[in-house]
Coordinates of C-alpha atoms in Angstrom, one line a residue:
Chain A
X95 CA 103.1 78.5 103.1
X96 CA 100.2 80.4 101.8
X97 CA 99.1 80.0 98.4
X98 CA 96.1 80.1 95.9
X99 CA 95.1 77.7 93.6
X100 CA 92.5 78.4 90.4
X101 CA 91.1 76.0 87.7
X102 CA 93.3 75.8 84.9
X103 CA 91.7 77.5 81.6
X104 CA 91.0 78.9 79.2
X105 CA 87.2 78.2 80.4
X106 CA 84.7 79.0 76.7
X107 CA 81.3 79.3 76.8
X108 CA 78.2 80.6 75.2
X109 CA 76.4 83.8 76.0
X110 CA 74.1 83.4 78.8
X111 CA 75.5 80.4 80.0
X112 CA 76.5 79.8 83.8
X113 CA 80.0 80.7 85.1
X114 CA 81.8 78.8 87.7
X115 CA 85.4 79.3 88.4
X116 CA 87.0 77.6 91.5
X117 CA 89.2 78.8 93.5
X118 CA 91.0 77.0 96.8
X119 CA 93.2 78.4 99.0
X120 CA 95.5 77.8 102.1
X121 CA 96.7 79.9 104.7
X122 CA 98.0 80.0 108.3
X123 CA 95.7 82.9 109.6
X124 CA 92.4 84.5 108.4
X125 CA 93.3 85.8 105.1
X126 CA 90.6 88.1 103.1
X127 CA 89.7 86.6 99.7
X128 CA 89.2 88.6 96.0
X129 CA 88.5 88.0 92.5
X130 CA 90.6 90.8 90.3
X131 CA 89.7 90.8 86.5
X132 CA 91.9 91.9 83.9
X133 CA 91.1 92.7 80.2
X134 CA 93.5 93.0 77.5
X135 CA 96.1 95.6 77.8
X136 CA 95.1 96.6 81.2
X137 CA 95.8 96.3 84.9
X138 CA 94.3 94.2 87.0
X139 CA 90.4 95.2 88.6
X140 CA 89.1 94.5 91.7
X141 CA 85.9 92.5 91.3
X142 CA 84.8 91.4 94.2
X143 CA 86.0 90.9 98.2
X144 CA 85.3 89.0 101.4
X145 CA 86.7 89.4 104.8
X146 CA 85.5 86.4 107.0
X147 CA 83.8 83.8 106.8
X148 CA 80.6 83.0 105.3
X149 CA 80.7 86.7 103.9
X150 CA 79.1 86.8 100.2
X151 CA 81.3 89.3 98.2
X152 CA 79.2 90.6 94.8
X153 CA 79.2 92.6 92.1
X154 CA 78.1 93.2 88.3
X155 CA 76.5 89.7 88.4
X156 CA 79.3 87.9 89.7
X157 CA 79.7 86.3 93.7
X158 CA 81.5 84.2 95.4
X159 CA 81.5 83.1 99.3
X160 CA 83.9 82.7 101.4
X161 CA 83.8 79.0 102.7
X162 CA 86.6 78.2 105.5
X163 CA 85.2 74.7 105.6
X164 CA 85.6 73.8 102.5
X165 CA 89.0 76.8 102.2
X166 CA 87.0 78.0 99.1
X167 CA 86.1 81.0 97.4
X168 CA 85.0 80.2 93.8
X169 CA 83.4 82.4 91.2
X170 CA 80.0 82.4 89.9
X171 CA 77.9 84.3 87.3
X172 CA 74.3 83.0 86.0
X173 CA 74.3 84.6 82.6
X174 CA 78.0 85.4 81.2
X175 CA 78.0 88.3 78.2
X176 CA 80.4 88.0 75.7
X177 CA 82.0 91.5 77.3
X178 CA 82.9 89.5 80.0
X179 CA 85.7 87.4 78.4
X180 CA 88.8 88.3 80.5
X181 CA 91.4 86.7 83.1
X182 CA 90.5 86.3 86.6
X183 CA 92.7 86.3 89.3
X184 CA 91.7 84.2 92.9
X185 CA 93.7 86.7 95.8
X186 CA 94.1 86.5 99.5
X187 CA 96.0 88.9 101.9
X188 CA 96.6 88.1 105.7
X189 CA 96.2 91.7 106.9
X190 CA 97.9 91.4 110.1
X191 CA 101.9 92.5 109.7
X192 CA 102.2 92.2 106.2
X193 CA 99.9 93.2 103.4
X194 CA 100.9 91.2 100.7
X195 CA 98.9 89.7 98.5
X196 CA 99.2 86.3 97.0
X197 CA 97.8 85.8 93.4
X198 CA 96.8 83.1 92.0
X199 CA 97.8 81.7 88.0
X200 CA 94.5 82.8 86.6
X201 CA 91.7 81.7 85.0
X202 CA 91.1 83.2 81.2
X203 CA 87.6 83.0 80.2
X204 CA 85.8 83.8 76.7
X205 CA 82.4 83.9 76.0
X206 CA 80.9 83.6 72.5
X207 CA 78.0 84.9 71.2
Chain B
X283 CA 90.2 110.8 91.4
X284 CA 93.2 109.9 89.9
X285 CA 94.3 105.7 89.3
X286 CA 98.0 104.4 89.7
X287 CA 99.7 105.7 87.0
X288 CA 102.5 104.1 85.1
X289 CA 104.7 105.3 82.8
X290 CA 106.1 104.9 80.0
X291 CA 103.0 102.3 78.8
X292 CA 105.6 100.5 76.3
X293 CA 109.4 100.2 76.1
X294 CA 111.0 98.7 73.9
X295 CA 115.3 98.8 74.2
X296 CA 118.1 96.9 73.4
X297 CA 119.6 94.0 75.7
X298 CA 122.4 95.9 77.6
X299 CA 120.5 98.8 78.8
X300 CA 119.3 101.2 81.6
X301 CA 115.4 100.4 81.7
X302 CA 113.3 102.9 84.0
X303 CA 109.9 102.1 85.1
X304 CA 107.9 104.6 86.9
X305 CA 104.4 104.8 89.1
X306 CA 102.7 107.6 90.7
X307 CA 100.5 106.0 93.2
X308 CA 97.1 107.0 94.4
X309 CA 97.3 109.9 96.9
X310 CA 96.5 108.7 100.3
X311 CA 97.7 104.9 99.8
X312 CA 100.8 104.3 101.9
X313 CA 101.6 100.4 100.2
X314 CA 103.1 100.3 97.1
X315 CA 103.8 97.4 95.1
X316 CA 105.7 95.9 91.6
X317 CA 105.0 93.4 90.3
X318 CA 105.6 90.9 86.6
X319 CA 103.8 89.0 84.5
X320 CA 104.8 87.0 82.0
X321 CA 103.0 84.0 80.3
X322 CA 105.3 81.4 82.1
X323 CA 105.5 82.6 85.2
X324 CA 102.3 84.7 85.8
X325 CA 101.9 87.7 88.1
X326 CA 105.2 87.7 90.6
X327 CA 105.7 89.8 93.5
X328 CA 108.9 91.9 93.0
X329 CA 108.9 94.4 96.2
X330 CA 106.8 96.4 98.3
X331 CA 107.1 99.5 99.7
X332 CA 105.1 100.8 103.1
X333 CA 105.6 104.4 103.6
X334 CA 108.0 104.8 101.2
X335 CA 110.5 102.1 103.1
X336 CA 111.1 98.6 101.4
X337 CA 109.4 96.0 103.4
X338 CA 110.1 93.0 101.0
X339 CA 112.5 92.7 97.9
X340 CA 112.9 88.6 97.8
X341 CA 111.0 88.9 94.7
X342 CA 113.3 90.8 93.0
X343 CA 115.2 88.3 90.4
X344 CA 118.7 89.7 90.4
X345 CA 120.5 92.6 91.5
X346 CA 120.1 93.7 87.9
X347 CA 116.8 95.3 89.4
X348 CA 116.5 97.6 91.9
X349 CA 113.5 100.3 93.0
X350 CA 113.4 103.5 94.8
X351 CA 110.4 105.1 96.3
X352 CA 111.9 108.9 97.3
X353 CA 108.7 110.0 98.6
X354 CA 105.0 109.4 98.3
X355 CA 104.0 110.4 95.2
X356 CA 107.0 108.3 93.1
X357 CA 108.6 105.1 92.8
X358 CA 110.6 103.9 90.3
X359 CA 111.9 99.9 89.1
X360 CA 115.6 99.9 87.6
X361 CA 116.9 96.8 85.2
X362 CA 120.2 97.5 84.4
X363 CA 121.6 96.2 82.3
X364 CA 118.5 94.8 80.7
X365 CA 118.6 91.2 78.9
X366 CA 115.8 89.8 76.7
X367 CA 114.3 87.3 79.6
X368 CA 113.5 90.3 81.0
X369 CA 110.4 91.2 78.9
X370 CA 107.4 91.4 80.5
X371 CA 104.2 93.6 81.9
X372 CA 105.3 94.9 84.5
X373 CA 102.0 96.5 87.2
X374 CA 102.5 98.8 89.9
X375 CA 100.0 98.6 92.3
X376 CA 99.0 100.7 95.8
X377 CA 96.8 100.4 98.8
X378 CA 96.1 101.5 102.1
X379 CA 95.5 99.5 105.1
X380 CA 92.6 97.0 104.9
X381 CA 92.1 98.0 101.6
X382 CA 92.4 96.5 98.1
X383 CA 95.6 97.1 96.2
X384 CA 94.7 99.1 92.7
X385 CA 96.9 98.4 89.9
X386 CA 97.8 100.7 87.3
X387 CA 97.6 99.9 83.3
X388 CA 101.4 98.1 83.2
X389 CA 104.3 98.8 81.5
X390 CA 105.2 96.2 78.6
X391 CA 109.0 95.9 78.1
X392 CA 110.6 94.6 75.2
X393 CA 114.1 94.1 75.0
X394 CA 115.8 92.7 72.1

């Protein structure tokens, strides 16, 4: 079946050092791919998204491309901030018949300063 | 414009009893989702709702929990009756077609 699988963590770093959090995944279609990011005591955020292949999706810092070669879609920031320190969630649908969306365990990260 | 919204943001009750979670999508979304997290398990599908019509409960753990979604503004996520292994965030989250699901802030349940 489909599924999602992320790098165990908790992942700790320094400020301003590089982020990369992997992220596989396996599914019978085309599935879209996102990062969601939670921070204590909320919901989770949608960080970033990609649709098809080769498609880079971005935002505050962070990408990550959507590689059906390799079935990967890992996370990447070049300078972390400590205000970044959350959990992040690897996620693909299959948007034909069914929109459900399968998570995967989550990676916690915490940056020092 | 308005986020899901969740209510009540804690709960804390006594094993044995009626728990009601409730989420007010956003306006417009037509998918509505529940889902748990706990520390063991993670975040876990319970049932999904398009246009206000179950689509998939197999997520649900027990018949303990059930969820309604009268119309498109409301749905709510019944335990009863409610046992300790039961605690847990519990997220409700909507979406529209090719869109990304938004989650609202979670309800944590305690039951003792």
């Amino acid at each position: 079946g489909d599924s999602v699988t992320q790098m165990e963590g908790p992942v700790t770093l320094s400020e301003e050092a590089f982020l990369t959090i992997n992220c596989t995944y396996t599914a019978t279609g085309y599935p879209s791919l996102f990062w969601y990011v939670q921070y204590p005591g909320e919901g989770l955020q949608l960080l970033l998204k990609a649709t098809k292949a080769d498609d880079k999706g971005s935002n505050k810092g962070f990408e990550a491309t959507y590689r059906k070669e390799t079935t990967s879609f890992h996370l990447e920031k070049g300078s972390v901030q400590v205000s970044d320190s959350a959990v992040y969630f690897c996620a693909l649908t299959l948007l034909s018949g069914t929109y459900k969306y399968i998570f995967g365990t989550g990676t916690r990260l915490k940056v020092l300063a | 414009d308005a986020g899901v919204i969740q209510s009540p943001r804690h709960e804390v009750t006594e094993m044995g009893q009626e728990v009601t979670l409730r989420c007010k999508p956003i306006s417009g979304h037509d998918y509505l989702f529940w889902y748990r997290q706990t520390m063991m398990r993670g975040l876990e599908l319970l049932i999904y709702f398009n246009n206000n019509v179950p689509i998939d409960d197999s997520g649900m753990p027990e018949d303990r929990f059930s969820a309604k979604m009268p119309n498109a503004s409301f749905s709510t996520l019944k335990i009863q009756p409610s046992e300790p292994r039961d605690s847990a965030v519990y997220f409700c989250a909507s979406s529209s077609v090719n869109q990304p699901q938004h989650f609202g802030d979670g309800t944590r349940l305690s039951i003792l």
